[in-house]
XYZ file of C-alpha atoms in Angstrom:
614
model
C 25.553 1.295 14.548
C 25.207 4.834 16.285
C 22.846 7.154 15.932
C 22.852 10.916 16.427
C 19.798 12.868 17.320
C 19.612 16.818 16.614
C 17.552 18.170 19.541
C 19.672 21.829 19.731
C 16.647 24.001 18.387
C 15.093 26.272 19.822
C 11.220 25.198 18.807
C 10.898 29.031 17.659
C 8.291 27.789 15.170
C 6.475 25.940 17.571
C 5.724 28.335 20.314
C 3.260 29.034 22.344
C 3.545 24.961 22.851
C 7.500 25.360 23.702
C 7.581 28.109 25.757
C 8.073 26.119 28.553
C 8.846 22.755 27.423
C 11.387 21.245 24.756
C 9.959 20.458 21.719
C 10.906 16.630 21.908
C 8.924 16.524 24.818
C 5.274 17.509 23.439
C 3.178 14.163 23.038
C 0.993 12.586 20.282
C -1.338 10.044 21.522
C 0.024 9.696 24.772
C 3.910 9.695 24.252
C 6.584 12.087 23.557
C 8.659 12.935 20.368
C 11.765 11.697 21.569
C 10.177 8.546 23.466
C 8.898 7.798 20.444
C 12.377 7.797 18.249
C 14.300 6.205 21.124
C 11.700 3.320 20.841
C 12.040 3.168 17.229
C 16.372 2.868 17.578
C 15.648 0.011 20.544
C 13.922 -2.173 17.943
C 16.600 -1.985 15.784
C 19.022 -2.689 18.335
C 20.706 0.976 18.522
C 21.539 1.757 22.152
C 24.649 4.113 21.853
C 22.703 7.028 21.237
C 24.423 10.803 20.945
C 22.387 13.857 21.199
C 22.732 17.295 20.514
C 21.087 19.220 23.080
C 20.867 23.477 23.553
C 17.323 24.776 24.242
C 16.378 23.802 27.786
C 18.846 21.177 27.725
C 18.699 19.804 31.317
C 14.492 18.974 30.521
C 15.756 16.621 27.541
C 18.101 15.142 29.365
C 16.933 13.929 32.711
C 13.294 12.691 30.786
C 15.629 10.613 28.979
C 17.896 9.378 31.582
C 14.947 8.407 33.661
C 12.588 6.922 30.920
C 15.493 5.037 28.885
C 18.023 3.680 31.252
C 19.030 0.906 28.929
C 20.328 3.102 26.197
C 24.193 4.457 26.707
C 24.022 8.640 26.102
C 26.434 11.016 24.784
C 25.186 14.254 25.371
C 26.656 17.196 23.586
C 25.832 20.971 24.436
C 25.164 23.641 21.418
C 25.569 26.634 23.833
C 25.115 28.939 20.679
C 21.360 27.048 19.872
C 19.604 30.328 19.793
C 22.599 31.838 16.903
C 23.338 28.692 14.768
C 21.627 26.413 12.707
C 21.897 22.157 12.830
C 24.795 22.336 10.888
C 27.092 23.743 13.560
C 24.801 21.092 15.888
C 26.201 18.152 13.386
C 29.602 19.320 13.392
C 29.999 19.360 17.440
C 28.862 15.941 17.488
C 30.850 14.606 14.909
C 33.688 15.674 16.710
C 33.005 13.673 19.776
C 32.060 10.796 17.774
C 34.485 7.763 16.981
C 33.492 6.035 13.651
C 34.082 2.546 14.779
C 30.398 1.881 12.856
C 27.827 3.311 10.545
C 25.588 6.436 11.914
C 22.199 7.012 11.771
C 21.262 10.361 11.859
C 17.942 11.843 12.667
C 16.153 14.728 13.274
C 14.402 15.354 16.180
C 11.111 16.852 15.008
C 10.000 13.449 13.351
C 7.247 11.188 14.337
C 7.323 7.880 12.076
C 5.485 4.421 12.543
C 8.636 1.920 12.701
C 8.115 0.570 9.445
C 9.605 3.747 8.096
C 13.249 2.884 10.227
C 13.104 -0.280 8.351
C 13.361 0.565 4.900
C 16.529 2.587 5.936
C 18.371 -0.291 8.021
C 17.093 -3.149 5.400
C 18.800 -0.718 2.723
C 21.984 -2.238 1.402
C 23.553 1.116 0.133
C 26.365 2.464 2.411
C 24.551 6.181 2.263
C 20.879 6.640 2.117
C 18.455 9.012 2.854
C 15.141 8.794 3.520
C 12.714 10.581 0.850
C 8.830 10.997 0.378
C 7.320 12.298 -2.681
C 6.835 15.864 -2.833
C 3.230 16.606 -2.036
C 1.503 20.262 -1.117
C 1.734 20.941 2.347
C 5.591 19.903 2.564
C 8.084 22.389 3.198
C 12.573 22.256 3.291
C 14.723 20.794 1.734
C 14.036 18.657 -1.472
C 16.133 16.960 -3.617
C 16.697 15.357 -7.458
C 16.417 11.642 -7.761
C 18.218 10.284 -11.383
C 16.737 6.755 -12.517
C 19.027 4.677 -10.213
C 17.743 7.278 -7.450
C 20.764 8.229 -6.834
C 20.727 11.963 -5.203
C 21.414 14.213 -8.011
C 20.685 17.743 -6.850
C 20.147 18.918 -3.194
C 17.839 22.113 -3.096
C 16.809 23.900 0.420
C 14.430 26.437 0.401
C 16.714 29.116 -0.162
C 16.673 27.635 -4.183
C 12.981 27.350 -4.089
C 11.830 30.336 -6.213
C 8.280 30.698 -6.831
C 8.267 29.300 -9.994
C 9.699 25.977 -8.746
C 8.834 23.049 -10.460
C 7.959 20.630 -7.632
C 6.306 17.655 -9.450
C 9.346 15.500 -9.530
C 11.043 16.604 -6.361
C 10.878 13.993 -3.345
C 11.212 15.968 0.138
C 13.888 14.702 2.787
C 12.513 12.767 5.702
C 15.597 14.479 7.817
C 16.653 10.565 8.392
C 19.895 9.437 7.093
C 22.334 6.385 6.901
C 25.613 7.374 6.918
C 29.152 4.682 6.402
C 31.361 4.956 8.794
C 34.418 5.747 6.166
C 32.175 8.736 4.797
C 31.159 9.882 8.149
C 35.342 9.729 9.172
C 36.372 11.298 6.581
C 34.964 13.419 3.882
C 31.710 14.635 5.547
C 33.503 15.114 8.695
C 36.366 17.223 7.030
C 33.734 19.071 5.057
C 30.956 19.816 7.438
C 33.143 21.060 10.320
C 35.529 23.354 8.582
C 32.325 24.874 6.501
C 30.915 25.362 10.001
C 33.494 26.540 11.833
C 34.973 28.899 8.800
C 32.307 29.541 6.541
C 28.901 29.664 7.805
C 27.487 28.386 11.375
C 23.993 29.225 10.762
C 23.184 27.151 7.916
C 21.577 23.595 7.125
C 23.597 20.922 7.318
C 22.137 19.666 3.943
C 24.304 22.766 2.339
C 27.313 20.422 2.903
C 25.327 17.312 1.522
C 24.648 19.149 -1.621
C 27.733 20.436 -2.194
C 29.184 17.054 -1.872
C 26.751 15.161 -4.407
C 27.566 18.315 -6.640
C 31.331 17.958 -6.664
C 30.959 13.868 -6.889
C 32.812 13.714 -3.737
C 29.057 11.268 -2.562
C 26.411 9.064 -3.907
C 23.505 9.196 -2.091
C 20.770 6.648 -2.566
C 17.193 7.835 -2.439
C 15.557 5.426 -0.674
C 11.613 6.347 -1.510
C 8.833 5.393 1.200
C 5.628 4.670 -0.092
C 2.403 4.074 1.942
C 4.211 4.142 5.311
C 3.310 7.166 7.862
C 5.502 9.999 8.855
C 5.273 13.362 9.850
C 7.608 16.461 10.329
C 6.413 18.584 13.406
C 7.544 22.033 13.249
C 4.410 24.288 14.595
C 1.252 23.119 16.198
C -0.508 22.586 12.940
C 1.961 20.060 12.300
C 1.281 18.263 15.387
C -2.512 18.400 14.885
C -1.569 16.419 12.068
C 0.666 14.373 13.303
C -1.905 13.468 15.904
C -4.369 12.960 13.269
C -2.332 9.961 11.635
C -0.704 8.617 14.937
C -3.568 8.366 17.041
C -6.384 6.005 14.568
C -8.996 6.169 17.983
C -8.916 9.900 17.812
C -8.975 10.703 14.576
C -12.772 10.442 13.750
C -13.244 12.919 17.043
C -10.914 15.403 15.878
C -12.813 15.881 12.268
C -16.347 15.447 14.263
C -15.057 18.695 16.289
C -13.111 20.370 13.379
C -16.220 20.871 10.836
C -13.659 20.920 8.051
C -10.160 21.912 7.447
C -8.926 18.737 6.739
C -7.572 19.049 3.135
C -4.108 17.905 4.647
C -5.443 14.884 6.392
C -5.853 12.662 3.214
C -9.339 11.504 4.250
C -11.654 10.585 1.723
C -14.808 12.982 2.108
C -18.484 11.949 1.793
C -19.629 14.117 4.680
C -19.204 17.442 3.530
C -20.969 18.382 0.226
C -19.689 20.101 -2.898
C -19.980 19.576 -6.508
C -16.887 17.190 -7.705
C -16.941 18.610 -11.436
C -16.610 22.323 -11.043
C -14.729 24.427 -11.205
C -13.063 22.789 -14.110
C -9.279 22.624 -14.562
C -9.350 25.624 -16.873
C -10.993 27.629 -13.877
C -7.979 26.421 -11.422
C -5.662 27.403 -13.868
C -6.712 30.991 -14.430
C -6.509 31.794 -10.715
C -3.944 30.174 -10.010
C -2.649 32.837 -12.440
C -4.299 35.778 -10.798
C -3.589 34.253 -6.905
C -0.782 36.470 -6.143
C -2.818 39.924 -7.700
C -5.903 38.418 -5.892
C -3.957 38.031 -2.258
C -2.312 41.300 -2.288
C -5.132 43.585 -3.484
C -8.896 44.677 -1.665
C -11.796 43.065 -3.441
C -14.507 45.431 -4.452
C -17.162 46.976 -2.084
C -20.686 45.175 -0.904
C -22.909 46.689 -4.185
C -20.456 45.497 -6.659
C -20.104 42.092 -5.186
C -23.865 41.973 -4.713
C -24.267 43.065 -8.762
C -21.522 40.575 -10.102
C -23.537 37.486 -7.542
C -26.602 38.416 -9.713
C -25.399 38.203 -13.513
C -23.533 34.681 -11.895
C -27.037 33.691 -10.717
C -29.208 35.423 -13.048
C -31.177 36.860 -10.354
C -31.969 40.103 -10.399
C -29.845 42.867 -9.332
C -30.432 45.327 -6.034
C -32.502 42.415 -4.451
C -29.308 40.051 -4.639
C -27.448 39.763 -1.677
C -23.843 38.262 -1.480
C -22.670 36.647 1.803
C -19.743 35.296 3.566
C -21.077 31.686 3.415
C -24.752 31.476 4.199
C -24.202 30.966 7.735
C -23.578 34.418 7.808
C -27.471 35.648 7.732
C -28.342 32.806 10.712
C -27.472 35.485 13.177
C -29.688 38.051 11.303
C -32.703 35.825 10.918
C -32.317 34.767 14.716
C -32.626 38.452 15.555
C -34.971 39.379 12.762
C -37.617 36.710 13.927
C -37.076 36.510 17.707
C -40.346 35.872 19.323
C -42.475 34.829 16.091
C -43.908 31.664 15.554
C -41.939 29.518 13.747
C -42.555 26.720 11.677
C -39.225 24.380 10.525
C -38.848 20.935 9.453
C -37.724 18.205 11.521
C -34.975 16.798 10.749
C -33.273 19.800 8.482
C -30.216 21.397 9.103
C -28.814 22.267 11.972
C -28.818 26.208 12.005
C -32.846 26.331 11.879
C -32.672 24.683 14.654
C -30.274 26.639 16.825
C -31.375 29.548 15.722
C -35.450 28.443 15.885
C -34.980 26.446 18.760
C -38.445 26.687 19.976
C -40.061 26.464 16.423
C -42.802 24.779 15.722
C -41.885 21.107 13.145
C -43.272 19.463 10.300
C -42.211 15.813 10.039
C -39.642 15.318 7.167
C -40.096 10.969 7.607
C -38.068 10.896 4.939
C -41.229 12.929 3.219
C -43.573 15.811 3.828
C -47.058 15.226 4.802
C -48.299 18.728 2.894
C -51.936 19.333 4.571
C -50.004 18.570 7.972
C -47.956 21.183 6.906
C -50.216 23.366 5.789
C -52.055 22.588 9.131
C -49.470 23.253 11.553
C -48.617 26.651 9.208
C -51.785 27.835 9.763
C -50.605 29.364 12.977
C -46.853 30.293 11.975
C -45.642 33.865 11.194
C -42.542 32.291 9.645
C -42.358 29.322 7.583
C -39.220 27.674 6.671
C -37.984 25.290 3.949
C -35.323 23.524 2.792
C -35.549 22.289 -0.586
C -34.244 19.970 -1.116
C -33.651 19.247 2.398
C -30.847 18.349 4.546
C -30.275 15.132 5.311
C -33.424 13.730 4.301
C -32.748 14.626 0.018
C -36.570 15.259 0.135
C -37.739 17.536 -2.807
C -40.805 19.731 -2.608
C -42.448 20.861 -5.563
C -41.109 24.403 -6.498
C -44.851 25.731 -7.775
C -46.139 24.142 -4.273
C -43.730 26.709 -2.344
C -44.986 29.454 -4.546
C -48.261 28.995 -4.108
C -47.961 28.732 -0.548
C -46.667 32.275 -0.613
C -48.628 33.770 -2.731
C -51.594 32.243 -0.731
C -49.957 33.445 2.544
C -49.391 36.841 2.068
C -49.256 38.085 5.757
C -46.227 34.855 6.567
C -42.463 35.404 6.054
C -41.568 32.549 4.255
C -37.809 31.278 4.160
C -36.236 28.821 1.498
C -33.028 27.353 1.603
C -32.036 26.343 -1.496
C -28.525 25.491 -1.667
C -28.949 22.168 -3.328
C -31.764 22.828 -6.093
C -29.726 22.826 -9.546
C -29.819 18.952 -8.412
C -33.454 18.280 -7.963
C -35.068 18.562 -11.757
C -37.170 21.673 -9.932
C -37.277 24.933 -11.404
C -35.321 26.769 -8.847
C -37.911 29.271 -6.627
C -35.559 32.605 -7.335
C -37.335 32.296 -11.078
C -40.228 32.015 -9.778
C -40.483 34.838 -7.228
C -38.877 37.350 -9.358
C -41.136 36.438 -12.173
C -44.450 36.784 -10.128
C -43.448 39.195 -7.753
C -44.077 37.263 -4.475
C -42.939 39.425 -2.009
C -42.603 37.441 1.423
C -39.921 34.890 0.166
C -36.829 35.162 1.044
C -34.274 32.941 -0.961
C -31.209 31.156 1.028
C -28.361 29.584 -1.014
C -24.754 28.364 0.056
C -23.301 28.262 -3.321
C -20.692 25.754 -1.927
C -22.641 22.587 -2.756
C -23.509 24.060 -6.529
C -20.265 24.989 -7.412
C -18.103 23.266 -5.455
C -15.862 26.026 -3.960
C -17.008 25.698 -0.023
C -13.202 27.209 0.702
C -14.354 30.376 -1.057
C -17.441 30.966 1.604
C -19.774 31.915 -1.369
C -23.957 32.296 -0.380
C -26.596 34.373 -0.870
C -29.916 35.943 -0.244
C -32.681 37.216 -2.539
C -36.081 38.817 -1.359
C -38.244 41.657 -3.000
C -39.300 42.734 -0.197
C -37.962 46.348 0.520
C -37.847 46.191 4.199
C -35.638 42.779 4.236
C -33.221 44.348 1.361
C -32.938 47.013 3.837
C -32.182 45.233 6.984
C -29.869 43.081 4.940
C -27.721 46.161 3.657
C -27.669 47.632 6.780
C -26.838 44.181 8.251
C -24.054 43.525 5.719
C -19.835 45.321 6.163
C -18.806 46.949 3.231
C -16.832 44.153 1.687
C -17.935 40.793 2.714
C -16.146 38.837 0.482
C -12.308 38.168 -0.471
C -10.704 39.002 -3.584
C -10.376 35.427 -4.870
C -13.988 34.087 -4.262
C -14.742 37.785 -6.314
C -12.672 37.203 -8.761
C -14.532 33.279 -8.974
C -18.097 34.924 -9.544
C -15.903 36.987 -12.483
C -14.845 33.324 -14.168
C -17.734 31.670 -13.673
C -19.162 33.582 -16.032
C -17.301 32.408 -19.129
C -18.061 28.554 -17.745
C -21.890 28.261 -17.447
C -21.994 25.797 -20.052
C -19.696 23.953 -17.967
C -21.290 24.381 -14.496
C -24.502 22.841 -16.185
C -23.032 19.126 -17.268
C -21.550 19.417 -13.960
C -25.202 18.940 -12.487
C -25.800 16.553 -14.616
C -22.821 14.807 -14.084
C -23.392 14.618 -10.384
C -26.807 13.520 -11.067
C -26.558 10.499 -12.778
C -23.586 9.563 -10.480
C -25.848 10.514 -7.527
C -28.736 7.486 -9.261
C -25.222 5.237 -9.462
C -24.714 5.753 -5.468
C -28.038 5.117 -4.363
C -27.732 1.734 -6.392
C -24.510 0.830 -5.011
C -25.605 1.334 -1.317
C -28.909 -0.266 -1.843
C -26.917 -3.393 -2.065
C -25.032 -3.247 0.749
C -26.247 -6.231 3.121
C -25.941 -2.792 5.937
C -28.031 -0.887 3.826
C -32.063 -1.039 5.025
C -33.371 1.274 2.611
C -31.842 3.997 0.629
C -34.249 6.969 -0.037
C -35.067 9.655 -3.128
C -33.015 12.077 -3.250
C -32.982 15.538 -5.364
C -29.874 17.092 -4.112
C -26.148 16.016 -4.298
C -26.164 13.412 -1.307
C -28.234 10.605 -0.494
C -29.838 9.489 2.596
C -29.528 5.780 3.665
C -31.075 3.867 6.582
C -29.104 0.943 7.902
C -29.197 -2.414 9.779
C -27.963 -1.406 13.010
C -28.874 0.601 15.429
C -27.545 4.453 16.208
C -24.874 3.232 18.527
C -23.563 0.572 15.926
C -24.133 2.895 13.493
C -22.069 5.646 15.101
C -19.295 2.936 16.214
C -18.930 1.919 12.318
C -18.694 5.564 11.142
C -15.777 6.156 13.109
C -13.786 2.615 12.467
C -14.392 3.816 8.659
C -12.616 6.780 9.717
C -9.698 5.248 11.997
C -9.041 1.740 9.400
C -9.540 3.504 5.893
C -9.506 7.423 6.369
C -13.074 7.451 5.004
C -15.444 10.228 6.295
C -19.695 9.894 6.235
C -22.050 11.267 8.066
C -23.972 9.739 10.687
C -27.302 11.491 10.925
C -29.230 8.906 13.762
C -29.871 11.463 16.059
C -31.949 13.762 13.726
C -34.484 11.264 13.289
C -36.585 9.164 16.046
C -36.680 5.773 14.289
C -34.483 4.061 16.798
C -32.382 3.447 13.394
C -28.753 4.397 11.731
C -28.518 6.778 9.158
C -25.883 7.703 7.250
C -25.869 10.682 4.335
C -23.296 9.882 1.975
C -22.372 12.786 -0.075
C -22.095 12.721 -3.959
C -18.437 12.232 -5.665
C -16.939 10.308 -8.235
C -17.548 6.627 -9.299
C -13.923 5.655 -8.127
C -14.481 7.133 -4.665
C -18.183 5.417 -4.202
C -15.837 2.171 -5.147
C -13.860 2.824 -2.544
C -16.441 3.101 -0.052
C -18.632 0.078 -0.943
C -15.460 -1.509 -0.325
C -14.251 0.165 3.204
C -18.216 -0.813 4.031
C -17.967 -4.223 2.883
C -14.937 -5.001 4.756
C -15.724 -2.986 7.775
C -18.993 -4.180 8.446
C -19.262 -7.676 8.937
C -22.265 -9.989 9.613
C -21.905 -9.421 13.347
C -22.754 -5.594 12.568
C -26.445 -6.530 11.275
C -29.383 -7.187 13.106
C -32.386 -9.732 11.824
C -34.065 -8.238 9.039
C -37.186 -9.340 9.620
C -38.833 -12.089 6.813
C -41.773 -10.336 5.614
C -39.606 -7.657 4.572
C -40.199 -6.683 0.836
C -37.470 -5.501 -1.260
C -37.383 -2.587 -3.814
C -35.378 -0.620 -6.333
C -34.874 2.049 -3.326
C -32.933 -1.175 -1.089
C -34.431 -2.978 1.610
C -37.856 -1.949 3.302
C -39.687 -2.824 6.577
């Protein structure tokens, strides 16, 4: 067998990264595209290699003269790369080729763990391709499987209108199996008259579809399932091709990303959102509304700060509407430089880079409240986070209110984002009913309603001078049209929203059971938001080592919290989500961490309903 390798392109998609390198040449974990598919071919015995070469052409080929002197090259020049597509690529080669055998073909902007090249070569048909069900994120060329999946319909992008009905598409892997009779004679008749007297600056699939169409081919779909493979056509690609290549790196690369990993297929405990809302019916309506919503201007600051309120039920003109709550931590670090500051220790993060000579009361897991109210005693600011983050520890609402009330000269910040979970009437009610002025009310509405993509959060305070400094603080339109146009839904879904909490609730009590019996589970601790906190066997280093083998063996993301508390213990906060997923984690955890992970727990240790105690 032969195999033919289109490396003409220019890599126009791909750029900066190409500018001054072939694409074939950029590496994931260590080693290059094209090392990577020449290895792949040398398992499988395939030595008489031909490539297509254009865009710097001389790079390509003396990296793989000197790196693969066993294989036997056929190079063959596109001089027209930068004007014509692969198909004009394909037919060059195919008439330098002799079919004495069958041809693999292959694309040269795949990466693919060799057990995708086997299902091809352990094919019996005398034509395959390659295919991967259609998922979102997948772009080119798809095509029509019938029962016997045989190809029955080849559709590029070109016959992808926006109303395309994906759901039973399967998208090309750009690897094919080609006989050598087919290959001699009707694809090579076909493809290099259509190149050389029809169109030159087309996709060689074209030719491929119009051959199924006529019944002039059979194609067999040959369908991959579990096995890993990526198309790398701009450097968001090969993030994510370096993402599922390189297992060792991938638990650094979401450590350092702080989200956007919806295309990475990891299973998510360490961010936090609600898993029940927004309900299918929400999706649905703006999905509707997404093109309106993309190519319009959402509505200036006041309206978006009236429409937050009737979605909160706070009251309107002290209601504030922000990018994301991180959006005021610049404000409050400015607001409050050189006060005294009182935070708790652990919370999260932004208090304390932005207090980071504040004052702490000890969260344990658990607030001490006359230490508190002894170490506040000498505070001009006073923070809370209720519930708080990591620790899940839930302050009475009325407390909070009465410290305010009783503190009338202290500024006194709550965060909370995760209340609706806690059984606590939330504070908002309370300040607006009694009129506590020094409170102001922080609330990232991602973790309530579930739409962290949407940067939703917001501020409330009746205190004049703070609304002012918060208008003047805030641009005109801080929010886009579609997280507006969410606060306008939401509306008809309360109801909804409500046995969401619930919901999360009493799967939240299910977690905290589940990881209490975990032989790596020391102790797992009350909770009143949508995460729990749990304190394991091992130490921070173990700890830390385990969270990222969950990562690299099983694609499952938690959060190791160690280093915010000074136990000499591992923590882990395990976010909220749906009974199958906590299945799947007991069972990454039971596998993963083996005997040799725990240390002695000592014998006088007592056991509870909240796990294992000291």
């Amino acid at each position: 067998m032969k195999a033919l390798i289109l490396a003409a392109g220019y890599g126009q998609r791909m750029r900066p990264l190409t500018e001054n390198r072939h694409k074939t040449l950029l590496t994931i974990g260590g080693r290059t595209i094209i090392d990577r598919i020449l290895h792949g071919l040398r398992l499988h015995g395939i030595t008489e290699v031909f490539i297509v070469t254009g865009y710097r052409a001389e790079e390509l080929v003396e990296h793989v003269r000197d790196n693969h002197p066993d294989f036997a090259f056929t190079f063959v020049h596109n001089e027209r790369f930068d004007k014509t597509n692969n198909i004009f690529s394909m037919a060059l080669a195919f008439e330098q080729i002799t079919f004495d055998s069958d041809l693999l073909l292959i694309e040269s902007d795949l990466i693919y763990e060799p057990a995708v090249l086997d299902r091809i070569m352990k094919c019996s048909y005398e034509n395959v391709a390659l295919v991967d069900r259609y998922r979102p994120g997948m772009d080119g060329t798809v095509v029509a499987l019938t029962a016997n999946n045989v190809v029955s319909n080849v559709i590029p992008p070109s016959q992808q209108p926006a109303n395309f009905d994906f759901s039973d598409k399967y998208k090309t892997l750009n690897i094919y199996k080609f006989s050598r009779d087919f290959c001699a004679t009707t694809l090579h008749r076909l493809l290099t008259t259509y190149a050389r007297l029809i169109d030159d600056n087309c996709y060689y699939e074209m030719v491929l579809g119009m051959l199924v169409y006529m019944q002039q081919a059979e194609i067999h779909g040959e369908v991959i399932e579990s096995e890993l493979w990526s198309e790398v056509d701009d450097p968001t690609d090969l993030r994510l091709a370096e993402f599922k290549f390189t297992p060792s790196a991938r638990y650094g690369i979401l450590e350092s990303s702080w989200g956007g990993s919806w295309d990475l297929g990891v299973l998510d405990f360490a961010f936090i959102r609600n898993m029940y809302f927004p309900t299918p019916a929400m999706f649905s309506e703006m999905r509707f509304h997404l093109p309106e919503l993309l190519q319009n201007y959402g509505s200036t600051q006041t309206v978006l700060n009236t429409k937050l309120s009737w979605a909160l039920r706070w009251p309107d003109g002290r209601t504030h509407l922000l990018s994301g709550a991180s959006q005021c931590y610049p404000w409050l670090k400015t607001w409050f430089a050189g006060k005294k500051v009182l935070t708790p220790e652990p919370t999260f993060g932004e208090y304390t880079r932005i207090f980071p000579d504040a004052d702490r009361y000890v969260d344990g897991p658990g607030v001490d409240w006359a230490e508190l109210e002894r170490r506040a005693s000498a505070a001009e600011v006073v923070v809370f986070v209720n519930p708080n983050n990591p620790s899940g520890t839930t302050l009475d609402s009325n407390c909070i209110a009465e410290f305010a009330r009783s503190n009338p000269d202290k500024v006194v910040i709550v965060d909370e984002s995760f209340i609706e979970f806690s059984g606590q009437q939330p504070l908002a009610e309370i300040v607006h009913r009694e009129d506590i002025m020094n409170v102001l009310i922080i609330k990232s509405l991602s973790k309530s309603l579930g739409v962290p993509g949407l940067r939703l959060g917001a501020l409330l305070t009746l205190d004049p001078g703070l609304t002012a400094r918060i208008a003047d603080e805030t641009p005109i339109w801080s929010a886009n049209s579609m997280a507006e146009n969410f606060l306008d839904i939401m509306l008809k879904h309360r109801p909804a929203l409500h046995q969401s909490f619930r919901r999360t609730v009493a799967d939240r009590d299910d977690l905290s059971a589940m990881l209490a019996r975990l032989p790596i589970v020391e102790q797992v601790f009350p909770s009143g938001a949508n995460f729990v906190l749990a304190r394991l066997t091992t130490s921070p280093q173990v700890t830390g080592e385990l969270t990222a083998r969950l990562v690299e063996k099983r694609l499952i993301h938690v959060k190791d919290v160690s280093q915010k508390f000074r136990t000499g213990d591992g923590y882990w906060r395990v976010a909220v989500r749906t009974p199958a997923d906590h299945d799947r984690l007991r069972d990454a955890v039971s596998q993963l961490a083996p005997r040799q992970f725990d240390h002695a727990v000592p014998a006088s240790a007592s056991t509870t309903a909240g796990g294992r105690t000291r």
